[in-house]
């Protein structure tokens, strides 16, 4: 009897990897630290799970940075976004596609996704060991001999390592895999927050908690120079900002951290250029001399933010339009196009949906997910230096790389005789 393939981490990548290797004929043990499989899938999409992104796979790949897209392209062609949907809908999940291409379960619960994935594992006879944190990959002289958990040593020559990233540590992902990959010869791209909320230094921010801005552009600047921007919605939190726009620019801010002062600002009318906004305000003043400026700003901002916005522009709330000077109108137009929320205090890695950084992509073969440093080691999912945007892209990368890792591990396992005991 051969030693099994051991998959470490029952997240999106590990579930698909374990299932695929077992389906092809391997004996597979899936070892998971927490008391359930798919812990992060369960909390994904706010508990609704944005399973993947719709559309031709080339357009899905375009959402990633070019080097990341190049790396995951072969895997995504082997495990298309339609494939995971087929696997789930074949077993009764009903899904719908939002206008923006994000695919969710109709019943809005990630529990159904995980329950179905579990049936795939069970059907193929994958042995699932829960509450079994792995402590070590035993590899004397660089040859994998086993995986040590807290309670046992599992002999193996084939390890699929998919322990994920290090955000949301309470979900089990505490970056355990990286010390092992380092020991096995891999480098490490420094871990940085991505898709994360951020704290701001602005004192008044705590009064705005819970207020949302819709369809704005959030822009970041490093030492005054534009560094990133994202269009969509934004949410004020107790200490800063969150929501799609914030997550969208967080990776760039985290990457540039320490290089200078990072600030953020909001463009409230992204479809209009400054000159147009300025001219519209002048026209409004002429046509509505007795209306208060608050009314115009209230069209752009939730009521709670109107007074602070006007104060920041140096305009007394309650000012009638006819009282506004040219300079004040100019200032208001400037602020509508770039309302400064001040300096970023912190990008919160622990609350990020993913982390950037991890195992360098040039140390893994994109066609097989074999480690180029250690024979018998396969890597998939977020443990590698991949961080797509919000939209189902990260799960797609995990499913697809997991699938390829599972197939390759099976091929190596079935061709090897060294596992005989
Ligand atoms: C709040 C939140 C919402 C998200 N929403 C979405 C979304 O809607 N759509 C989307 O595409 N992406 C989303 N993501 C990102 C997505 O969940 C991850 O990119 C994806 O889960 C990564 O898959 P993975 O298998 O690589 O890692 P994970 O899913 O993180 O799985 C890693 C597994 O390894 C286990 N593990 C860790 N250490 C050990 C150890 N020592 N021994 C044994 N097991 C171990 C962990 O417990 C975990 O189960 C979200 C992330 C978060 C945090």
CSV table of C-alpha atoms and ligand atoms in Angstrom, one decimal:
chain,number,residue,atom,x,y,z
A,1,UNK,CA,0.0,0.0,0.0
A,2,UNK,CA,1.3,3.5,-0.9
A,3,UNK,CA,1.6,6.3,1.5
A,4,UNK,CA,-1.3,8.8,1.0
A,5,UNK,CA,-1.1,12.2,-0.5
A,6,UNK,CA,-1.5,14.6,2.4
A,7,UNK,CA,-3.3,17.9,1.8
A,8,UNK,CA,-2.7,20.5,4.5
A,9,UNK,CA,-5.5,23.0,4.8
A,10,UNK,CA,-9.2,22.3,4.0
A,11,UNK,CA,-9.9,25.7,2.4
A,12,UNK,CA,-11.1,26.3,-1.2
A,13,UNK,CA,-7.8,25.1,-2.7
A,14,UNK,CA,-7.3,22.1,-0.4
A,15,UNK,CA,-10.9,20.8,-0.9
A,16,UNK,CA,-10.6,20.9,-4.6
A,17,UNK,CA,-7.0,19.5,-4.6
A,18,UNK,CA,-8.0,16.6,-2.3
A,19,UNK,CA,-11.1,15.8,-4.2
A,20,UNK,CA,-9.4,15.8,-7.6
A,21,UNK,CA,-6.5,13.7,-6.5
A,22,UNK,CA,-8.8,11.2,-4.9
A,23,UNK,CA,-11.2,11.2,-7.9
A,24,UNK,CA,-8.2,10.2,-10.1
A,25,UNK,CA,-7.5,7.3,-7.8
A,26,UNK,CA,-5.1,8.5,-5.0
A,27,UNK,CA,-5.5,7.8,-1.4
A,28,UNK,CA,-5.8,11.3,0.2
A,29,UNK,CA,-5.8,12.6,3.7
A,30,UNK,CA,-7.0,16.1,4.2
A,31,UNK,CA,-5.7,17.6,7.4
A,32,UNK,CA,-7.4,20.7,8.8
A,33,UNK,CA,-6.6,22.8,11.8
A,34,UNK,CA,-10.1,24.0,12.7
A,35,UNK,CA,-13.2,21.9,13.5
A,36,UNK,CA,-14.7,22.3,10.0
A,37,UNK,CA,-13.8,22.4,6.3
A,38,UNK,CA,-14.1,25.6,4.3
A,39,UNK,CA,-13.9,28.0,7.2
A,40,UNK,CA,-13.0,30.9,5.0
A,41,UNK,CA,-15.5,29.9,2.4
A,42,UNK,CA,-18.2,30.1,5.1
A,43,UNK,CA,-17.3,33.7,5.9
A,44,UNK,CA,-16.7,34.7,2.3
A,45,UNK,CA,-18.9,37.4,0.7
A,46,UNK,CA,-20.3,38.3,4.1
A,47,UNK,CA,-21.5,34.7,4.5
A,48,UNK,CA,-23.0,34.6,1.1
A,49,UNK,CA,-19.9,33.4,-0.8
A,50,UNK,CA,-19.1,35.1,-4.1
A,51,UNK,CA,-18.1,31.8,-5.7
A,52,UNK,CA,-16.4,33.0,-8.8
A,53,UNK,CA,-16.7,35.7,-11.5
A,54,UNK,CA,-18.7,35.3,-14.6
A,55,UNK,CA,-17.5,35.7,-18.2
A,56,UNK,CA,-14.8,34.5,-20.5
A,57,UNK,CA,-11.8,33.3,-18.5
A,58,UNK,CA,-9.5,35.8,-20.3
A,59,UNK,CA,-11.6,38.7,-18.9
A,60,UNK,CA,-11.6,37.1,-15.5
A,61,UNK,CA,-7.8,36.9,-15.7
A,62,UNK,CA,-7.6,40.6,-16.6
A,63,UNK,CA,-8.7,41.5,-13.1
A,64,UNK,CA,-5.4,40.2,-11.7
A,65,UNK,CA,-2.0,41.9,-11.9
A,66,UNK,CA,-0.3,40.8,-15.1
A,67,UNK,CA,2.3,38.5,-13.5
A,68,UNK,CA,-0.4,36.9,-11.4
A,69,UNK,CA,-2.7,36.5,-14.4
A,70,UNK,CA,0.2,34.8,-16.3
A,71,UNK,CA,0.8,32.4,-13.5
A,72,UNK,CA,-2.8,31.3,-12.9
A,73,UNK,CA,-3.8,31.3,-16.6
A,74,UNK,CA,-3.0,27.6,-17.3
A,75,UNK,CA,-4.8,26.5,-14.1
A,76,UNK,CA,-7.8,28.7,-14.9
A,77,UNK,CA,-8.1,27.2,-18.3
A,78,UNK,CA,-8.0,23.7,-16.8
A,79,UNK,CA,-10.6,24.6,-14.2
A,80,UNK,CA,-12.8,27.2,-15.7
A,81,UNK,CA,-15.1,29.5,-13.6
A,82,UNK,CA,-18.0,27.5,-15.2
A,83,UNK,CA,-16.6,24.3,-13.8
A,84,UNK,CA,-17.0,25.1,-10.1
A,85,UNK,CA,-20.5,26.4,-10.8
A,86,UNK,CA,-21.3,23.1,-12.6
A,87,UNK,CA,-20.0,21.1,-9.7
A,88,UNK,CA,-22.2,23.1,-7.3
A,89,UNK,CA,-25.4,23.3,-9.5
A,90,UNK,CA,-25.2,19.6,-10.3
A,91,UNK,CA,-25.8,19.0,-6.7
A,92,UNK,CA,-28.7,21.3,-6.3
A,93,UNK,CA,-27.2,24.8,-5.6
A,94,UNK,CA,-29.0,27.5,-7.4
A,95,UNK,CA,-26.8,30.5,-8.3
A,96,UNK,CA,-27.3,33.9,-9.8
A,97,UNK,CA,-25.0,36.4,-11.4
A,98,UNK,CA,-25.0,40.0,-10.3
A,99,UNK,CA,-24.8,42.8,-12.9
A,100,UNK,CA,-21.2,43.2,-12.0
A,101,UNK,CA,-20.4,39.6,-12.8
A,102,UNK,CA,-20.2,38.3,-9.3
A,103,UNK,CA,-21.8,34.8,-8.9
A,104,UNK,CA,-23.6,34.0,-5.6
A,105,UNK,CA,-25.8,31.2,-4.3
A,106,UNK,CA,-29.5,32.2,-4.8
A,107,UNK,CA,-30.2,31.4,-1.2
A,108,UNK,CA,-27.3,33.6,-0.1
A,109,UNK,CA,-25.6,31.2,2.1
A,110,UNK,CA,-22.0,29.9,1.9
A,111,UNK,CA,-23.0,27.0,4.1
A,112,UNK,CA,-24.7,25.3,1.1
A,113,UNK,CA,-21.5,25.7,-0.9
A,114,UNK,CA,-19.4,24.0,1.8
A,115,UNK,CA,-22.0,21.3,2.4
A,116,UNK,CA,-21.9,20.3,-1.3
A,117,UNK,CA,-18.1,20.4,-1.5
A,118,UNK,CA,-18.1,18.0,1.5
A,119,UNK,CA,-20.2,15.5,-0.4
A,120,UNK,CA,-17.6,15.5,-3.2
A,121,UNK,CA,-14.8,14.7,-0.7
A,122,UNK,CA,-16.8,12.0,1.0
A,123,UNK,CA,-17.8,10.4,-2.2
A,124,UNK,CA,-14.2,10.0,-3.3
A,125,UNK,CA,-13.2,8.6,0.1
A,126,UNK,CA,-11.0,11.5,1.2
A,127,UNK,CA,-10.1,11.0,4.8
A,128,UNK,CA,-10.7,14.3,6.6
A,129,UNK,CA,-8.9,15.0,9.8
A,130,UNK,CA,-10.4,18.0,11.6
A,131,UNK,CA,-8.9,19.8,14.6
A,132,UNK,CA,-5.5,18.5,13.5
A,133,UNK,CA,-3.1,21.4,13.2
A,134,UNK,CA,0.0,20.4,11.3
A,135,UNK,CA,3.2,21.3,13.1
A,136,UNK,CA,5.8,20.2,10.6
A,137,UNK,CA,6.6,18.8,7.2
A,138,UNK,CA,9.2,16.2,7.9
A,139,UNK,CA,11.8,16.4,5.1
A,140,UNK,CA,15.3,15.2,6.2
A,141,UNK,CA,17.7,16.3,3.5
A,142,UNK,CA,14.9,18.0,1.6
A,143,UNK,CA,13.0,14.7,0.8
A,144,UNK,CA,9.5,14.7,2.2
A,145,UNK,CA,8.9,11.8,4.6
A,146,UNK,CA,5.9,12.8,6.5
A,147,UNK,CA,3.6,15.4,8.0
A,148,UNK,CA,3.5,15.8,11.8
A,149,UNK,CA,0.3,17.0,13.4
A,150,UNK,CA,-0.1,17.5,17.2
A,151,UNK,CA,-1.0,13.9,17.7
A,152,UNK,CA,0.6,11.8,14.9
A,153,UNK,CA,3.1,11.5,12.2
A,154,UNK,CA,1.5,10.8,8.8
A,155,UNK,CA,4.0,9.1,6.4
A,156,UNK,CA,3.9,10.6,2.9
A,157,UNK,CA,6.1,11.7,0.0
A,158,UNK,CA,3.5,14.0,-1.6
A,159,UNK,CA,2.2,17.1,0.2
A,160,UNK,CA,-0.2,19.6,-1.2
A,161,UNK,CA,0.3,22.7,0.9
A,162,UNK,CA,-2.6,25.1,1.0
A,163,UNK,CA,-2.7,26.8,4.4
A,164,UNK,CA,-3.9,30.1,2.9
A,165,UNK,CA,-2.8,33.5,4.1
A,166,UNK,CA,-2.7,35.2,7.4
A,167,UNK,CA,-5.7,37.5,7.5
A,168,UNK,CA,-8.7,36.7,9.6
A,169,UNK,CA,-6.5,34.6,11.9
A,170,UNK,CA,-9.5,33.3,13.9
A,171,UNK,CA,-10.6,31.4,10.8
A,172,UNK,CA,-7.5,29.3,11.1
A,173,UNK,CA,-5.2,31.1,8.7
A,174,UNK,CA,-2.2,32.2,10.7
A,175,UNK,CA,0.5,31.9,8.0
A,176,UNK,CA,1.6,28.5,9.2
A,177,UNK,CA,2.7,27.4,5.8
A,178,UNK,CA,5.4,30.0,5.2
A,179,UNK,CA,8.0,28.8,7.7
A,180,UNK,CA,7.7,25.3,6.2
A,181,UNK,CA,8.1,26.6,2.6
A,182,UNK,CA,11.2,28.6,3.8
A,183,UNK,CA,12.7,25.4,5.3
A,184,UNK,CA,12.0,23.6,2.1
A,185,UNK,CA,14.0,26.1,0.1
A,186,UNK,CA,11.5,28.7,-0.9
A,187,UNK,CA,11.8,32.5,-0.6
A,188,UNK,CA,9.0,34.6,0.7
A,189,UNK,CA,7.5,37.8,-0.8
A,190,UNK,CA,6.8,40.0,2.2
A,191,UNK,CA,3.2,39.6,3.5
A,192,UNK,CA,1.1,42.7,3.0
A,193,UNK,CA,-2.6,43.5,3.5
A,194,UNK,CA,-4.8,43.4,0.5
A,195,UNK,CA,-8.5,44.0,0.2
A,196,UNK,CA,-8.4,45.4,3.7
A,197,UNK,CA,-10.2,48.2,5.6
A,198,UNK,CA,-8.1,51.1,6.9
A,199,UNK,CA,-8.0,53.4,9.9
A,200,UNK,CA,-7.7,57.1,9.3
A,201,UNK,CA,-6.2,59.8,11.5
A,202,UNK,CA,-9.2,62.1,11.0
A,203,UNK,CA,-10.8,62.7,14.5
A,204,UNK,CA,-14.4,63.3,13.4
A,205,UNK,CA,-14.4,59.9,11.5
A,206,UNK,CA,-15.9,58.1,14.5
A,207,UNK,CA,-19.1,60.3,14.2
A,208,UNK,CA,-19.7,59.0,10.7
A,209,UNK,CA,-19.5,55.2,11.4
A,210,UNK,CA,-22.1,53.3,9.4
A,211,UNK,CA,-22.5,56.0,6.7
A,212,UNK,CA,-22.1,54.8,3.1
A,213,UNK,CA,-21.1,56.7,0.0
A,214,UNK,CA,-22.4,55.2,-3.3
A,215,UNK,CA,-20.7,55.2,-6.7
A,216,UNK,CA,-17.8,57.5,-5.8
A,217,UNK,CA,-14.1,57.3,-6.6
A,218,UNK,CA,-11.8,56.8,-3.7
A,219,UNK,CA,-8.3,58.0,-4.5
A,220,UNK,CA,-5.1,57.5,-2.5
A,221,UNK,CA,-2.0,59.7,-2.7
A,222,UNK,CA,1.5,59.0,-1.6
A,223,UNK,CA,3.2,62.3,-0.7
A,224,UNK,CA,0.5,64.1,-2.7
A,225,UNK,CA,0.9,62.0,-5.9
A,226,UNK,CA,-2.0,59.8,-7.0
A,227,UNK,CA,-1.1,56.2,-6.2
A,228,UNK,CA,-4.4,54.3,-6.6
A,229,UNK,CA,-8.1,54.8,-7.2
A,230,UNK,CA,-11.2,52.7,-7.2
A,231,UNK,CA,-14.8,53.4,-8.2
A,232,UNK,CA,-17.7,52.0,-6.3
A,233,UNK,CA,-19.1,52.2,-2.7
A,234,UNK,CA,-17.4,53.1,0.5
A,235,UNK,CA,-18.4,52.8,4.1
A,236,UNK,CA,-17.2,54.8,7.2
A,237,UNK,CA,-16.3,52.6,10.2
A,238,UNK,CA,-15.5,53.6,13.8
A,239,UNK,CA,-11.9,54.4,13.0
A,240,UNK,CA,-11.7,54.7,9.3
A,241,UNK,CA,-13.2,53.3,6.1
A,242,UNK,CA,-14.1,50.0,4.5
A,243,UNK,CA,-16.3,48.8,1.6
A,244,UNK,CA,-15.3,47.9,-2.0
A,245,UNK,CA,-13.5,51.1,-2.8
A,246,UNK,CA,-11.3,50.9,0.3
A,247,UNK,CA,-10.5,47.3,-0.2
A,248,UNK,CA,-9.7,48.1,-3.9
A,249,UNK,CA,-6.9,50.6,-3.1
A,250,UNK,CA,-5.6,49.0,0.1
A,251,UNK,CA,-3.0,46.7,-1.5
A,252,UNK,CA,-1.2,49.7,-3.1
A,253,UNK,CA,-1.2,51.7,0.1
A,254,UNK,CA,0.1,48.7,2.1
A,255,UNK,CA,2.8,48.1,-0.5
A,256,UNK,CA,4.0,51.7,-0.3
A,257,UNK,CA,3.8,51.9,3.5
A,258,UNK,CA,6.8,53.6,5.0
A,259,UNK,CA,7.7,55.4,1.7
A,260,UNK,CA,5.9,58.6,2.8
A,261,UNK,CA,2.5,59.9,3.8
A,262,UNK,CA,-0.5,58.1,2.4
A,263,UNK,CA,-3.7,60.1,2.2
A,264,UNK,CA,-7.2,59.4,0.8
A,265,UNK,CA,-9.8,61.5,-0.9
A,266,UNK,CA,-13.2,61.1,-2.3
A,267,UNK,CA,-14.4,62.2,-5.7
A,268,UNK,CA,-18.2,62.6,-5.3
A,269,UNK,CA,-18.9,63.2,-8.9
A,270,UNK,CA,-16.6,60.9,-10.8
A,271,UNK,CA,-18.4,61.4,-14.2
A,272,UNK,CA,-17.9,65.2,-14.1
A,273,UNK,CA,-14.7,67.1,-14.6
A,274,UNK,CA,-13.8,69.9,-12.2
A,275,UNK,CA,-14.7,72.7,-14.7
A,276,UNK,CA,-18.2,71.3,-15.2
A,277,UNK,CA,-18.8,71.0,-11.4
A,278,UNK,CA,-17.6,74.6,-11.0
A,279,UNK,CA,-19.8,75.9,-13.8
A,280,UNK,CA,-22.8,73.9,-12.5
A,281,UNK,CA,-22.4,75.5,-9.1
A,282,UNK,CA,-22.3,79.0,-10.6
A,283,UNK,CA,-25.4,78.3,-12.6
A,284,UNK,CA,-27.2,76.9,-9.6
A,285,UNK,CA,-26.3,80.1,-7.6
A,286,UNK,CA,-27.8,82.2,-10.4
A,287,UNK,CA,-31.0,80.2,-10.6
A,288,UNK,CA,-31.5,79.5,-6.9
A,289,UNK,CA,-30.1,82.6,-5.1
A,290,UNK,CA,-32.2,82.0,-1.9
A,291,UNK,CA,-31.5,78.2,-1.6
A,292,UNK,CA,-29.1,77.1,1.0
A,293,UNK,CA,-25.9,75.4,-0.2
A,294,UNK,CA,-26.7,72.6,2.2
A,295,UNK,CA,-29.4,71.4,-0.3
A,296,UNK,CA,-26.9,70.9,-3.1
A,297,UNK,CA,-24.4,69.0,-0.9
A,298,UNK,CA,-27.2,66.9,0.6
A,299,UNK,CA,-27.8,65.7,-3.0
A,300,UNK,CA,-24.3,64.3,-3.0
A,301,UNK,CA,-23.7,63.2,0.6
A,302,UNK,CA,-25.7,61.6,3.4
A,303,UNK,CA,-27.2,64.2,5.8
A,304,UNK,CA,-24.7,63.4,8.6
A,305,UNK,CA,-21.8,64.4,6.4
A,306,UNK,CA,-23.2,67.7,5.0
A,307,UNK,CA,-22.1,70.0,7.8
A,308,UNK,CA,-18.6,68.6,8.2
A,309,UNK,CA,-18.1,68.8,4.5
A,310,UNK,CA,-19.1,72.4,4.3
A,311,UNK,CA,-17.0,73.3,7.4
A,312,UNK,CA,-14.0,71.7,5.7
A,313,UNK,CA,-14.6,73.8,2.6
A,314,UNK,CA,-14.8,76.9,4.8
A,315,UNK,CA,-18.5,77.5,4.1
A,316,UNK,CA,-20.9,78.1,7.0
A,317,UNK,CA,-23.8,75.6,6.8
A,318,UNK,CA,-27.0,77.6,6.1
A,319,UNK,CA,-25.3,79.9,3.7
A,320,UNK,CA,-27.6,81.0,0.9
A,321,UNK,CA,-26.3,80.5,-2.7
A,322,UNK,CA,-26.3,84.2,-3.5
A,323,UNK,CA,-23.9,84.8,-0.5
A,324,UNK,CA,-21.3,82.4,-1.9
A,325,UNK,CA,-18.2,84.1,-3.3
A,326,UNK,CA,-16.5,82.9,-6.4
A,327,UNK,CA,-13.6,81.6,-4.3
A,328,UNK,CA,-16.0,79.6,-2.1
A,329,UNK,CA,-17.7,78.1,-5.1
A,330,UNK,CA,-14.3,77.2,-6.5
A,331,UNK,CA,-13.3,75.6,-3.2
A,332,UNK,CA,-16.6,73.6,-3.0
A,333,UNK,CA,-16.1,72.3,-6.6
A,334,UNK,CA,-12.5,71.3,-5.7
A,335,UNK,CA,-13.7,69.5,-2.6
A,336,UNK,CA,-16.5,67.7,-4.5
A,337,UNK,CA,-13.9,66.4,-6.8
A,338,UNK,CA,-11.4,65.5,-4.1
A,339,UNK,CA,-12.7,65.6,-0.5
A,340,UNK,CA,-9.7,64.9,1.6
A,341,UNK,CA,-10.2,62.4,4.4
A,342,UNK,CA,-6.6,62.9,5.5
A,343,UNK,CA,-3.8,60.5,6.4
A,344,UNK,CA,-4.1,56.8,6.6
A,345,UNK,CA,-3.2,55.5,10.0
A,346,UNK,CA,-3.1,51.8,9.3
A,347,UNK,CA,-4.2,49.3,6.7
A,348,UNK,CA,-5.6,46.4,8.8
A,349,UNK,CA,-4.0,43.2,7.5
A,350,UNK,CA,-5.9,41.0,10.0
A,351,UNK,CA,-9.2,42.2,8.5
A,352,UNK,CA,-8.2,41.9,4.9
A,353,UNK,CA,-10.0,39.5,2.7
A,354,UNK,CA,-6.7,38.3,1.4
A,355,UNK,CA,-3.0,39.0,1.8
A,356,UNK,CA,-0.5,39.8,-0.9
A,357,UNK,CA,2.9,38.2,-0.7
A,358,UNK,CA,3.7,34.6,0.0
A,359,UNK,CA,5.6,31.9,-2.0
A,360,UNK,CA,7.1,33.6,-5.0
A,361,UNK,CA,5.3,32.7,-8.2
A,362,UNK,CA,8.6,32.0,-10.1
A,363,UNK,CA,9.3,29.2,-7.6
A,364,UNK,CA,6.2,27.2,-8.6
A,365,UNK,CA,5.5,25.6,-12.0
A,366,UNK,CA,2.2,27.2,-13.2
A,367,UNK,CA,1.3,24.2,-15.3
A,368,UNK,CA,1.5,21.7,-12.5
A,369,UNK,CA,1.7,23.6,-9.2
A,370,UNK,CA,4.8,21.6,-8.4
A,371,UNK,CA,7.3,23.4,-6.1
A,372,UNK,CA,10.4,24.1,-8.1
A,373,UNK,CA,12.4,23.8,-4.8
A,374,UNK,CA,11.2,20.6,-3.2
A,375,UNK,CA,10.2,17.4,-4.9
A,376,UNK,CA,6.8,16.1,-3.7
A,377,UNK,CA,5.6,19.5,-2.6
A,378,UNK,CA,2.6,21.2,-4.4
A,379,UNK,CA,1.4,24.7,-3.7
A,380,UNK,CA,-2.0,26.2,-4.3
A,381,UNK,CA,-4.3,29.0,-3.2
A,382,UNK,CA,-3.4,32.0,-1.2
A,383,UNK,CA,-0.2,30.7,0.3
A,384,UNK,CA,1.3,31.9,-3.0
A,385,UNK,CA,1.9,35.5,-3.9
A,386,UNK,CA,-1.6,36.0,-5.5
A,387,UNK,CA,-4.2,38.6,-4.5
A,388,UNK,CA,-7.0,39.3,-6.9
A,389,UNK,CA,-9.6,42.1,-6.4
A,390,UNK,CA,-13.0,41.7,-4.8
A,391,UNK,CA,-15.4,39.8,-7.1
A,392,UNK,CA,-15.0,36.1,-6.7
A,393,UNK,CA,-11.5,36.2,-8.2
A,394,UNK,CA,-9.6,34.9,-5.2
A,395,UNK,CA,-11.8,31.8,-4.8
A,396,UNK,CA,-11.4,31.2,-8.6
A,397,UNK,CA,-7.6,31.3,-8.2
A,398,UNK,CA,-7.9,28.9,-5.2
A,399,UNK,CA,-10.2,26.4,-6.9
A,400,UNK,CA,-8.2,26.4,-10.2
A,401,UNK,CA,-4.7,26.1,-8.6
A,402,UNK,CA,-6.1,23.4,-6.2
A,403,UNK,CA,-7.5,21.4,-9.1
A,404,UNK,CA,-4.1,21.4,-10.9
A,405,UNK,CA,-2.2,20.6,-7.7
A,406,UNK,CA,-4.5,17.6,-7.1
A,407,UNK,CA,-4.1,16.3,-10.6
A,408,UNK,CA,-0.3,16.6,-10.5
A,409,UNK,CA,0.1,15.1,-7.1
A,410,UNK,CA,-2.0,12.2,-8.3
A,411,UNK,CA,0.2,11.7,-11.4
A,412,UNK,CA,3.4,11.8,-9.4
A,413,UNK,CA,1.9,9.6,-6.7
A,414,UNK,CA,0.6,7.0,-9.1
A,415,UNK,CA,3.9,6.9,-11.0
A,416,UNK,CA,6.1,6.7,-7.9
A,417,UNK,CA,7.0,3.4,-6.2
A,418,UNK,CA,8.9,5.1,-3.4
A,419,UNK,CA,5.7,5.3,-1.4
A,420,UNK,CA,5.5,1.6,-1.0
A,421,UNK,CA,5.6,0.4,2.6
B,1,LIG,C1,-14.1,37.9,5.1
B,1,LIG,C2,-13.6,37.4,3.8
B,1,LIG,C3,-14.5,37.4,2.7
B,1,LIG,C4,-14.1,36.8,1.5
B,1,LIG,N1,-14.9,36.8,0.5
B,1,LIG,C5,-14.6,36.3,-0.7
B,1,LIG,C6,-15.5,36.1,-1.7
B,1,LIG,O1,-16.7,36.3,-1.6
B,1,LIG,N2,-15.1,35.6,-2.9
B,1,LIG,C7,-13.7,35.3,-3.1
B,1,LIG,O2,-13.4,34.9,-4.2
B,1,LIG,N3,-12.8,35.4,-2.1
B,1,LIG,C8,-13.2,35.8,-0.9
B,1,LIG,N4,-12.3,35.9,0.1
B,1,LIG,C9,-11.0,35.4,-0.1
B,1,LIG,C10,-11.0,33.8,-0.1
B,1,LIG,O3,-11.8,33.4,1.0
B,1,LIG,C11,-9.6,33.3,-0.1
B,1,LIG,O4,-8.9,33.9,-1.1
B,1,LIG,C12,-9.6,31.8,-0.3
B,1,LIG,O5,-10.4,31.2,0.8
B,1,LIG,C13,-8.2,31.2,-0.2
B,1,LIG,O6,-8.3,29.8,-0.3
B,1,LIG,P1,-7.1,28.9,0.3
B,1,LIG,O7,-7.7,27.5,0.2
B,1,LIG,O8,-5.9,29.2,-0.3
B,1,LIG,O9,-7.0,29.3,1.8
B,1,LIG,P2,-8.1,29.2,3.0
B,1,LIG,O10,-9.5,29.1,2.4
B,1,LIG,O11,-7.8,30.3,3.9
B,1,LIG,O12,-7.8,27.8,3.6
B,1,LIG,C14,-6.6,27.5,4.3
B,1,LIG,C15,-7.0,26.4,5.3
B,1,LIG,O13,-5.8,26.0,5.9
B,1,LIG,C16,-6.0,25.7,7.3
B,1,LIG,N5,-4.8,25.7,8.0
B,1,LIG,C17,-4.0,26.7,8.3
B,1,LIG,N6,-2.9,26.4,9.0
B,1,LIG,C18,-3.0,25.0,9.2
B,1,LIG,C19,-2.3,24.0,9.9
B,1,LIG,N7,-1.1,24.3,10.5
B,1,LIG,N8,-2.7,22.8,9.9
B,1,LIG,C20,-3.8,22.4,9.2
B,1,LIG,N9,-4.6,23.3,8.6
B,1,LIG,C21,-4.2,24.6,8.5
B,1,LIG,C22,-6.9,26.8,7.7
B,1,LIG,O14,-7.7,26.5,8.9
B,1,LIG,C23,-7.8,26.9,6.5
B,1,LIG,O15,-9.0,26.1,6.6
B,1,LIG,C24,-12.7,36.3,1.4
B,1,LIG,C25,-11.9,36.3,2.5
B,1,LIG,C26,-12.3,36.8,3.7
B,1,LIG,C27,-11.4,36.7,4.9
